[in-house]
Amino acid sequence: MTPAHIRLRRACATAAAAGLLAAPALAGPAHGAPAGTPPAATSAATPAAPSPGADDDFPQLTPAVAARLDAALRQVMRETGVPGAIVGLWAPGKGSYVRTFGVADEATSAPMTTGLHVRIGSETKTFTVTALLRLVDRGEVGLDDPIGKYVEGVPNGDRITLRELAGMRSGLFNYSQDADFIKRLESAPEKPISPRRLLDYSFKHPVQFAPGARFDYSNTNLILLGLVLEKVTGRPLNEVIERDVIEPAGLRGTVFPTNAALPVPYAHGYTDQTPSGRTVDATGWNPSWAWAAGAMASDLDDLRSWARTLATGTLLKPATQAERLRTTPMNIPGDGYGLGIFNIQGWIGHNGSIPGYEVLPVYLPEAQATMVILLNTDNLHEGQEPSTLFGEAVTSIVTPAHVYPGHEPVAPRSR
């Protein structure tokens, strides 16, 4: 398993076989087709001249490879019932593969296109932790500072460090697993929830274990780091993320929203995380309940760029990036979690899931390859995250030595 997005009923990350979970979770048009081309097949990769440093085992993204990817992804679409998907794959000297499948709006049958925005769930964690690490680089905070130095009232606050929060080893209860929180969110998903209220849902539960004792994915950790960023900078979190991370990274389609609005154009998102289990359109649900752990929105172009920036550490000092990438085990061999980032079978990044959407932007250093998957549903398929199944379909073909995320099944969601 591995951490991934934000789901209401499963608070832990299940990234490995299901994709990383967190808990209530462009390069232009597809090659060969204009933006807006209906879901079937947008064309295949563009072969390119060999590039030094590219993994020799990574295939040229020829029309034949693209055809295999098309068939595999259509099969996953059929099996999972995902309404719409955007899939991109790039590697220097190997070409590119960008496709859209299905619909962006079930009511109008408007097709998925490459320029659409989606909510990115726990991918937000990578931005929050990057902002924190930039403060570390400036000497304004220390990774081994106790959280109690910045936020009062945290259980074990004199012992839990910022490093343990970012690495999911704090022992704090995940607020998104609290029954009262779930009831509140399901009864009024359009209404905002404050970060302090989220902490109340967590802190009424006993700590799960001593700080640093083990890995346990908890959205509570990121809410606390968001409050640290606000306290140290004196700015609201959305401004911190925008000015200190989004702008330096050169991202133009990524936002940290302060309300329920999505940047236009956007894909509608569908979820069955409802009291009845019926799938509904969750596009207008307010993401404030995920805040620093999962509230952001982005698009294909930006997530392609961000996946490489995140994995290579271009916004951080080399020593700080090395700290970030030092992982501790999660649930299966070959997988580890660092500071707001994972390494799953060699793919570095984070996945995201929030009611209505899932994303998987990851980078494989050996091939300098980037894979980005965007979906407009978070409905599980036989207990697995759909983004995980899409990632596995792609990597089984192009990187059989680095299949995301491995093959350990995850327990089905409980209701």
Tab-separated table of C-alpha atoms in Angstrom:
chain	number	residue	atom	x	y	z
A	1	MET	CA	0.000	0.000	0.000
A	2	THR	CA	1.016	3.515	-0.347
A	3	PRO	CA	-0.277	6.932	0.510
A	4	ALA	CA	-2.219	8.662	-1.985
A	5	HIS	CA	-5.227	10.742	-1.758
A	6	ILE	CA	-7.966	11.898	0.374
A	7	ARG	CA	-10.969	9.705	0.841
A	8	LEU	CA	-13.729	10.012	3.386
A	9	ARG	CA	-14.020	6.410	4.437
A	10	ARG	CA	-10.446	5.338	4.043
A	11	ALA	CA	-8.063	7.627	5.674
A	12	CYS	CA	-4.930	5.836	4.907
A	13	ALA	CA	-2.955	5.879	1.815
A	14	THR	CA	-3.213	2.891	-0.310
A	15	ALA	CA	-0.932	3.729	-2.994
A	16	ALA	CA	0.630	0.559	-3.835
A	17	ALA	CA	-1.955	-1.597	-5.276
A	18	ALA	CA	-4.593	0.939	-5.209
A	19	GLY	CA	-2.707	4.039	-5.801
A	20	LEU	CA	-1.613	6.317	-3.045
A	21	LEU	CA	-4.490	7.493	-1.106
A	22	ALA	CA	-5.051	10.158	1.246
A	23	ALA	CA	-8.568	9.891	2.390
A	24	PRO	CA	-11.766	12.060	2.056
A	25	ALA	CA	-9.047	12.232	-1.709
A	26	LEU	CA	0.416	20.608	-21.331
A	27	ALA	CA	1.597	20.397	-23.378
A	28	GLY	CA	-1.255	20.991	-25.565
A	29	PRO	CA	-3.717	18.691	-27.229
A	30	ALA	CA	-3.215	15.005	-27.661
A	31	HIS	CA	-0.631	14.311	-30.266
A	32	GLY	CA	-2.102	14.239	-33.697
A	33	ALA	CA	-5.512	15.546	-32.677
A	34	PRO	CA	-6.849	18.987	-31.846
A	35	ALA	CA	-7.942	19.822	-28.348
A	36	GLY	CA	-11.525	18.739	-28.007
A	37	THR	CA	-11.076	15.593	-30.054
A	38	PRO	CA	-13.549	13.027	-28.782
A	39	PRO	CA	-12.361	10.304	-26.474
A	40	ALA	CA	-11.367	7.534	-28.693
A	41	ALA	CA	-7.907	7.832	-29.665
A	42	THR	CA	-5.775	10.794	-29.957
A	43	SER	CA	-2.716	9.975	-31.765
A	44	ALA	CA	0.372	8.271	-30.668
A	45	ALA	CA	3.755	9.241	-29.588
A	46	THR	CA	6.269	11.244	-31.433
A	47	PRO	CA	9.463	9.301	-31.916
A	48	ALA	CA	12.568	11.344	-31.167
A	49	ALA	CA	16.306	11.076	-31.477
A	50	PRO	CA	18.055	9.206	-28.658
A	51	SER	CA	18.967	11.333	-25.657
A	52	PRO	CA	21.988	10.800	-23.397
A	53	GLY	CA	20.957	9.539	-19.991
A	54	ALA	CA	17.677	8.050	-21.161
A	55	ASP	CA	17.053	4.516	-19.910
A	56	ASP	CA	17.875	2.055	-22.686
A	57	ASP	CA	15.070	-0.186	-21.435
A	58	PHE	CA	12.445	2.505	-21.986
A	59	PRO	CA	10.883	1.908	-25.414
A	60	GLN	CA	10.542	4.333	-28.252
A	61	LEU	CA	6.936	5.531	-28.120
A	62	THR	CA	6.199	4.380	-31.636
A	63	PRO	CA	2.744	3.965	-33.180
A	64	ALA	CA	2.933	0.262	-32.327
A	65	VAL	CA	3.598	0.980	-28.631
A	66	ALA	CA	0.888	3.634	-28.681
A	67	ALA	CA	-1.580	1.096	-30.066
A	68	ARG	CA	-0.771	-1.271	-27.181
A	69	LEU	CA	-1.269	1.547	-24.685
A	70	ASP	CA	-4.549	2.552	-26.330
A	71	ALA	CA	-5.894	-0.992	-26.077
A	72	ALA	CA	-4.786	-1.447	-22.462
A	73	LEU	CA	-6.252	1.874	-21.338
A	74	ARG	CA	-9.551	1.283	-23.115
A	75	GLN	CA	-9.756	-2.047	-21.330
A	76	VAL	CA	-9.232	-0.323	-17.962
A	77	MET	CA	-11.891	2.234	-18.911
A	78	ARG	CA	-14.360	-0.566	-19.609
A	79	GLU	CA	-13.553	-2.455	-16.423
A	80	THR	CA	-13.613	0.514	-14.058
A	81	GLY	CA	-16.436	2.544	-15.574
A	82	VAL	CA	-14.344	5.723	-15.329
A	83	PRO	CA	-16.226	8.485	-17.203
A	84	GLY	CA	-13.153	10.256	-18.562
A	85	ALA	CA	-9.364	10.051	-18.510
A	86	ILE	CA	-6.339	12.016	-19.680
A	87	VAL	CA	-3.070	10.094	-19.948
A	88	GLY	CA	0.342	11.518	-20.804
A	89	LEU	CA	3.766	9.873	-21.054
A	90	TRP	CA	7.013	11.586	-22.016
A	91	ALA	CA	10.687	10.554	-22.088
A	92	PRO	CA	13.650	12.338	-23.694
A	93	GLY	CA	14.684	10.727	-26.936
A	94	LYS	CA	11.746	8.320	-26.767
A	95	GLY	CA	8.866	10.530	-27.880
A	96	SER	CA	5.541	11.154	-26.197
A	97	TYR	CA	2.101	9.644	-25.791
A	98	VAL	CA	-0.904	11.814	-24.889
A	99	ARG	CA	-4.471	10.582	-25.037
A	100	THR	CA	-7.945	11.497	-23.866
A	101	PHE	CA	-10.693	8.947	-23.272
A	102	GLY	CA	-14.355	9.240	-22.364
A	103	VAL	CA	-16.369	12.261	-21.301
A	104	ALA	CA	-15.741	15.310	-19.140
A	105	ASP	CA	-19.442	15.843	-18.443
A	106	GLU	CA	-21.899	12.971	-18.335
A	107	ALA	CA	-24.855	15.338	-18.644
A	108	THR	CA	-23.732	16.793	-21.979
A	109	SER	CA	-21.376	14.034	-23.200
A	110	ALA	CA	-18.702	16.681	-23.748
A	111	PRO	CA	-15.439	14.818	-24.385
A	112	MET	CA	-12.360	14.884	-22.199
A	113	THR	CA	-9.710	17.228	-23.608
A	114	THR	CA	-6.136	17.876	-22.571
A	115	GLY	CA	-6.687	21.436	-21.331
A	116	LEU	CA	-9.243	20.627	-18.632
A	117	HIS	CA	-8.632	21.324	-14.946
A	118	VAL	CA	-9.320	18.770	-12.222
A	119	ARG	CA	-9.007	18.692	-8.448
A	120	ILE	CA	-5.729	17.003	-7.499
A	121	GLY	CA	-6.431	15.778	-3.944
A	122	SER	CA	-3.321	14.686	-2.082
A	123	GLU	CA	-0.974	15.894	-4.792
A	124	THR	CA	-1.543	19.117	-2.833
A	125	LYS	CA	0.685	17.638	-0.126
A	126	THR	CA	3.666	17.921	-2.426
A	127	PHE	CA	3.100	21.674	-2.719
A	128	THR	CA	2.584	22.173	1.021
A	129	VAL	CA	5.722	20.255	1.925
A	130	THR	CA	7.728	22.011	-0.787
A	131	ALA	CA	6.718	25.364	0.728
A	132	LEU	CA	7.847	24.086	4.125
A	133	LEU	CA	11.194	22.893	2.759
A	134	ARG	CA	11.793	26.271	1.136
A	135	LEU	CA	11.432	27.786	4.605
A	136	VAL	CA	13.957	25.228	5.822
A	137	ASP	CA	16.336	26.355	3.080
A	138	ARG	CA	15.948	29.958	4.283
A	139	GLY	CA	16.611	28.957	7.888
A	140	GLU	CA	13.159	30.050	9.051
A	141	VAL	CA	12.111	26.626	10.360
A	142	GLY	CA	13.903	23.380	11.189
A	143	LEU	CA	12.679	19.928	10.223
A	144	ASP	CA	13.324	18.738	13.757
A	145	ASP	CA	11.391	21.588	15.375
A	146	PRO	CA	8.465	20.293	17.470
A	147	ILE	CA	5.043	21.212	16.133
A	148	GLY	CA	4.227	22.648	19.564
A	149	LYS	CA	6.613	25.501	18.791
A	150	TYR	CA	4.129	26.735	16.181
A	151	VAL	CA	0.694	25.290	17.030
A	152	GLU	CA	-0.732	24.949	20.518
A	153	GLY	CA	-2.871	22.079	21.748
A	154	VAL	CA	-1.409	19.298	19.603
A	155	PRO	CA	-1.266	15.926	21.395
A	156	ASN	CA	2.429	15.059	21.827
A	157	GLY	CA	3.131	18.495	20.381
A	158	ASP	CA	6.382	18.781	22.316
A	159	ARG	CA	7.641	15.538	20.712
A	160	ILE	CA	6.227	15.404	17.178
A	161	THR	CA	8.563	17.104	14.724
A	162	LEU	CA	7.835	18.799	11.418
A	163	ARG	CA	9.841	16.009	9.795
A	164	GLU	CA	7.530	13.377	11.294
A	165	LEU	CA	4.462	15.283	10.126
A	166	ALA	CA	5.775	15.537	6.557
A	167	GLY	CA	6.841	11.870	6.616
A	168	MET	CA	3.513	10.543	7.960
A	169	ARG	CA	5.039	9.245	11.184
A	170	SER	CA	3.384	11.471	13.791
A	171	GLY	CA	0.880	9.036	15.276
A	172	LEU	CA	-1.925	11.601	15.101
A	173	PHE	CA	-5.393	10.332	14.223
A	174	ASN	CA	-6.522	11.075	10.670
A	175	TYR	CA	-9.448	13.480	10.972
A	176	SER	CA	-10.954	12.227	7.720
A	177	GLN	CA	-11.609	8.872	9.399
A	178	ASP	CA	-13.656	10.438	12.178
A	179	ALA	CA	-17.339	9.453	12.028
A	180	ASP	CA	-18.597	12.933	12.927
A	181	PHE	CA	-16.395	14.487	10.241
A	182	ILE	CA	-17.724	12.065	7.610
A	183	LYS	CA	-21.291	12.802	8.652
A	184	ARG	CA	-20.650	16.545	8.478
A	185	LEU	CA	-19.032	16.360	5.063
A	186	GLU	CA	-21.651	14.089	3.544
A	187	SER	CA	-24.515	16.220	4.875
A	188	ALA	CA	-23.159	19.511	3.545
A	189	PRO	CA	-20.311	18.972	1.054
A	190	GLU	CA	-20.695	22.470	-0.413
A	191	LYS	CA	-19.994	24.233	2.892
A	192	PRO	CA	-16.503	25.258	4.056
A	193	ILE	CA	-14.771	23.743	7.079
A	194	SER	CA	-11.981	25.558	8.915
A	195	PRO	CA	-8.554	23.997	9.516
A	196	ARG	CA	-9.010	24.325	13.280
A	197	ARG	CA	-12.284	22.410	13.091
A	198	LEU	CA	-10.504	19.651	11.190
A	199	LEU	CA	-7.989	19.388	14.014
A	200	ASP	CA	-10.819	19.121	16.520
A	201	TYR	CA	-12.037	15.991	14.727
A	202	SER	CA	-8.548	14.498	15.040
A	203	PHE	CA	-7.579	15.543	18.540
A	204	LYS	CA	-10.605	14.013	20.238
A	205	HIS	CA	-8.997	10.645	19.435
A	206	PRO	CA	-5.976	9.257	21.277
A	207	VAL	CA	-2.644	9.251	19.482
A	208	GLN	CA	-2.063	6.035	17.556
A	209	PHE	CA	1.601	5.483	18.449
A	210	ALA	CA	4.732	7.268	19.644
A	211	PRO	CA	6.164	9.878	17.245
A	212	GLY	CA	8.385	8.277	14.612
A	213	ALA	CA	7.459	4.710	15.543
A	214	ARG	CA	5.925	3.824	12.203
A	215	PHE	CA	4.344	5.049	8.986
A	216	ASP	CA	0.648	5.935	9.067
A	217	TYR	CA	-0.909	8.185	6.432
A	218	SER	CA	-2.843	11.003	8.075
A	219	ASN	CA	-4.267	14.168	6.569
A	220	THR	CA	-4.044	15.757	10.017
A	221	ASN	CA	-0.288	16.061	9.555
A	222	LEU	CA	-0.656	18.348	6.550
A	223	ILE	CA	-3.272	20.555	8.170
A	224	LEU	CA	-0.723	21.243	10.892
A	225	LEU	CA	2.006	22.004	8.360
A	226	GLY	CA	-0.350	24.423	6.633
A	227	LEU	CA	-0.800	26.265	9.933
A	228	VAL	CA	2.978	26.351	10.389
A	229	LEU	CA	3.359	27.981	6.972
A	230	GLU	CA	0.780	30.619	7.838
A	231	LYS	CA	2.329	31.379	11.217
A	232	VAL	CA	5.901	31.664	9.977
A	233	THR	CA	5.139	33.682	6.827
A	234	GLY	CA	2.274	35.775	8.172
A	235	ARG	CA	0.351	35.028	4.961
A	236	PRO	CA	-2.705	32.855	4.219
A	237	LEU	CA	-1.805	29.419	2.922
A	238	ASN	CA	-3.148	29.988	-0.577
A	239	GLU	CA	-0.812	32.973	-0.971
A	240	VAL	CA	2.144	31.029	0.403
A	241	ILE	CA	1.613	28.206	-2.080
A	242	GLU	CA	1.008	30.558	-4.996
A	243	ARG	CA	3.961	32.893	-4.365
A	244	ASP	CA	6.498	30.439	-2.955
A	245	VAL	CA	5.821	27.340	-5.049
A	246	ILE	CA	3.443	27.767	-7.998
A	247	GLU	CA	5.054	30.924	-9.385
A	248	PRO	CA	8.701	29.814	-8.951
A	249	ALA	CA	7.796	26.507	-10.595
A	250	GLY	CA	6.391	28.376	-13.619
A	251	LEU	CA	2.951	26.792	-13.338
A	252	ARG	CA	0.080	28.638	-14.982
A	253	GLY	CA	-2.911	26.337	-14.603
A	254	THR	CA	-2.536	25.408	-10.924
A	255	VAL	CA	-4.471	27.059	-8.095
A	256	PHE	CA	-5.023	26.801	-4.362
A	257	PRO	CA	-8.717	27.712	-4.179
A	258	THR	CA	-10.386	29.666	-1.404
A	259	ASN	CA	-13.870	28.514	-2.440
A	260	ALA	CA	-15.525	25.692	-4.374
A	261	ALA	CA	-14.854	27.131	-7.831
A	262	LEU	CA	-12.650	25.279	-10.328
A	263	PRO	CA	-10.595	27.090	-12.977
A	264	VAL	CA	-12.229	26.939	-16.393
A	265	PRO	CA	-12.319	24.849	-18.417
A	266	TYR	CA	-12.775	21.892	-16.088
A	267	ALA	CA	-13.948	18.301	-16.074
A	268	HIS	CA	-16.946	17.370	-13.961
A	269	GLY	CA	-16.091	14.923	-11.197
A	270	TYR	CA	-18.160	11.956	-10.013
A	271	THR	CA	-18.101	10.113	-6.695
A	272	ASP	CA	-19.992	7.430	-4.796
A	273	GLN	CA	-18.765	8.742	-1.438
A	274	THR	CA	-22.322	9.563	-0.431
A	275	PRO	CA	-24.539	8.272	2.409
A	276	SER	CA	-26.413	5.996	-0.013
A	277	GLY	CA	-23.425	5.016	-2.113
A	278	ARG	CA	-25.101	6.494	-5.190
A	279	THR	CA	-22.741	8.214	-7.605
A	280	VAL	CA	-23.277	11.963	-7.874
A	281	ASP	CA	-21.655	14.959	-9.533
A	282	ALA	CA	-19.238	16.329	-6.905
A	283	THR	CA	-17.787	19.127	-9.032
A	284	GLY	CA	-19.167	21.839	-6.755
A	285	TRP	CA	-18.144	20.263	-3.451
A	286	ASN	CA	-16.042	22.616	-1.367
A	287	PRO	CA	-12.477	21.258	-0.981
A	288	SER	CA	-11.772	23.276	2.177
A	289	TRP	CA	-12.078	20.092	4.225
A	290	ALA	CA	-8.854	18.917	2.571
A	291	TRP	CA	-7.050	22.316	2.747
A	292	ALA	CA	-3.256	21.853	2.923
A	293	ALA	CA	-3.731	18.097	2.475
A	294	GLY	CA	-5.754	18.091	-0.729
A	295	ALA	CA	-7.616	21.229	-1.889
A	296	MET	CA	-5.700	22.228	-5.035
A	297	ALA	CA	-6.572	22.013	-8.752
A	298	SER	CA	-4.359	21.746	-11.823
A	299	ASP	CA	-4.135	20.485	-15.408
A	300	LEU	CA	-2.074	18.134	-17.574
A	301	ASP	CA	0.582	20.641	-18.632
A	302	ASP	CA	1.319	21.803	-15.121
A	303	LEU	CA	1.323	18.340	-13.599
A	304	ARG	CA	3.770	17.171	-16.259
A	305	SER	CA	6.103	20.020	-15.345
A	306	TRP	CA	5.530	19.682	-11.606
A	307	ALA	CA	6.265	15.936	-11.538
A	308	ARG	CA	9.796	16.580	-12.808
A	309	THR	CA	10.323	19.673	-10.634
A	310	LEU	CA	9.247	17.741	-7.556
A	311	ALA	CA	11.348	14.657	-8.225
A	312	THR	CA	14.504	16.529	-9.229
A	313	GLY	CA	14.260	19.174	-6.500
A	314	THR	CA	14.854	22.246	-8.621
A	315	LEU	CA	13.149	24.496	-6.056
A	316	LEU	CA	15.277	23.232	-3.164
A	317	LYS	CA	18.896	23.044	-2.110
A	318	PRO	CA	20.409	19.653	-2.990
A	319	ALA	CA	20.836	18.685	0.662
A	320	THR	CA	17.204	19.481	1.386
A	321	GLN	CA	16.030	17.483	-1.617
A	322	ALA	CA	18.129	14.581	-0.397
A	323	GLU	CA	16.352	14.784	2.965
A	324	ARG	CA	13.020	14.813	1.175
A	325	LEU	CA	13.811	11.714	-0.859
A	326	ARG	CA	15.066	9.675	2.118
A	327	THR	CA	12.173	7.237	2.398
A	328	THR	CA	10.907	4.908	5.096
A	329	PRO	CA	8.982	1.709	4.284
A	330	MET	CA	5.275	1.701	3.665
A	331	ASN	CA	3.572	-1.592	2.983
A	332	ILE	CA	5.293	-3.505	0.204
A	333	PRO	CA	8.899	-4.108	-0.853
A	334	GLY	CA	10.270	-1.434	-3.147
A	335	ASP	CA	7.981	1.315	-1.874
A	336	GLY	CA	8.822	4.108	0.522
A	337	TYR	CA	7.544	7.480	1.708
A	338	GLY	CA	9.782	10.499	2.162
A	339	LEU	CA	8.727	14.042	3.067
A	340	GLY	CA	5.449	14.560	1.234
A	341	ILE	CA	6.616	12.294	-1.592
A	342	PHE	CA	6.798	8.594	-2.406
A	343	ASN	CA	9.038	6.246	-4.332
A	344	ILE	CA	7.009	3.361	-5.708
A	345	GLN	CA	8.933	0.859	-7.799
A	346	GLY	CA	11.247	3.692	-8.850
A	347	TRP	CA	8.489	6.166	-9.745
A	348	ILE	CA	8.812	9.313	-7.628
A	349	GLY	CA	5.896	11.632	-6.864
A	350	HIS	CA	2.517	11.410	-5.178
A	351	ASN	CA	-0.978	10.456	-6.178
A	352	GLY	CA	-4.139	12.306	-5.313
A	353	SER	CA	-7.770	11.440	-4.755
A	354	ILE	CA	-10.661	13.589	-3.625
A	355	PRO	CA	-14.384	12.988	-4.197
A	356	GLY	CA	-14.846	13.219	-7.962
A	357	TYR	CA	-11.219	13.124	-9.107
A	358	GLU	CA	-7.930	11.237	-9.076
A	359	VAL	CA	-4.486	12.155	-10.394
A	360	LEU	CA	-1.167	10.344	-10.679
A	361	PRO	CA	1.813	12.514	-11.713
A	362	VAL	CA	5.112	10.618	-11.289
A	363	TYR	CA	8.686	10.699	-12.593
A	364	LEU	CA	11.119	7.848	-13.267
A	365	PRO	CA	14.691	9.178	-12.931
A	366	GLU	CA	16.339	6.253	-14.734
A	367	ALA	CA	14.538	7.138	-17.967
A	368	GLN	CA	13.846	10.796	-17.153
A	369	ALA	CA	10.272	9.768	-17.931
A	370	THR	CA	7.114	11.482	-16.732
A	371	MET	CA	3.684	9.874	-16.465
A	372	VAL	CA	0.532	11.867	-15.690
A	373	ILE	CA	-2.948	10.397	-15.300
A	374	LEU	CA	-6.062	12.484	-14.603
A	375	LEU	CA	-9.478	10.916	-13.954
A	376	ASN	CA	-12.885	12.427	-13.220
A	377	THR	CA	-13.988	9.866	-10.654
A	378	ASP	CA	-12.608	8.375	-7.451
A	379	ASN	CA	-14.987	5.394	-7.421
A	380	LEU	CA	-13.084	2.258	-6.497
A	381	HIS	CA	-13.053	-0.800	-8.727
A	382	GLU	CA	-13.018	-4.030	-6.735
A	383	GLY	CA	-11.331	-2.218	-3.868
A	384	GLN	CA	-8.675	-0.492	-5.968
A	385	GLU	CA	-8.114	3.109	-6.921
A	386	PRO	CA	-8.758	3.623	-10.622
A	387	SER	CA	-5.627	5.764	-10.991
A	388	THR	CA	-3.585	2.817	-9.751
A	389	LEU	CA	-5.087	0.557	-12.391
A	390	PHE	CA	-4.363	3.097	-15.118
A	391	GLY	CA	-0.799	3.504	-13.874
A	392	GLU	CA	-0.288	-0.232	-13.820
A	393	ALA	CA	-1.642	-0.571	-17.368
A	394	VAL	CA	0.826	2.013	-18.704
A	395	THR	CA	3.897	0.891	-16.789
A	396	SER	CA	3.338	-2.797	-17.502
A	397	ILE	CA	3.924	-1.930	-21.157
A	398	VAL	CA	6.644	0.718	-21.056
A	399	THR	CA	8.558	-0.051	-17.848
A	400	PRO	CA	8.031	-3.722	-16.958
A	401	ALA	CA	10.923	-3.462	-14.490
A	402	HIS	CA	9.133	-0.583	-12.750
A	403	VAL	CA	5.454	-1.520	-12.692
A	404	TYR	CA	3.385	0.925	-10.662
A	405	PRO	CA	2.510	0.210	-7.941
A	406	GLY	CA	3.272	-3.421	-7.413
A	407	HIS	CA	0.721	-6.164	-7.048
A	408	GLU	CA	-0.539	-6.221	-3.499
A	409	PRO	CA	-4.359	-5.968	-3.454
A	410	VAL	CA	-6.069	-3.474	-1.193
A	411	ALA	CA	-9.016	-4.085	1.058
A	412	PRO	CA	-12.332	-2.933	-0.352
A	413	ARG	CA	-13.799	0.303	0.979
A	414	SER	CA	-16.110	-0.124	3.935
A	415	ARG	CA	-19.377	1.773	4.137
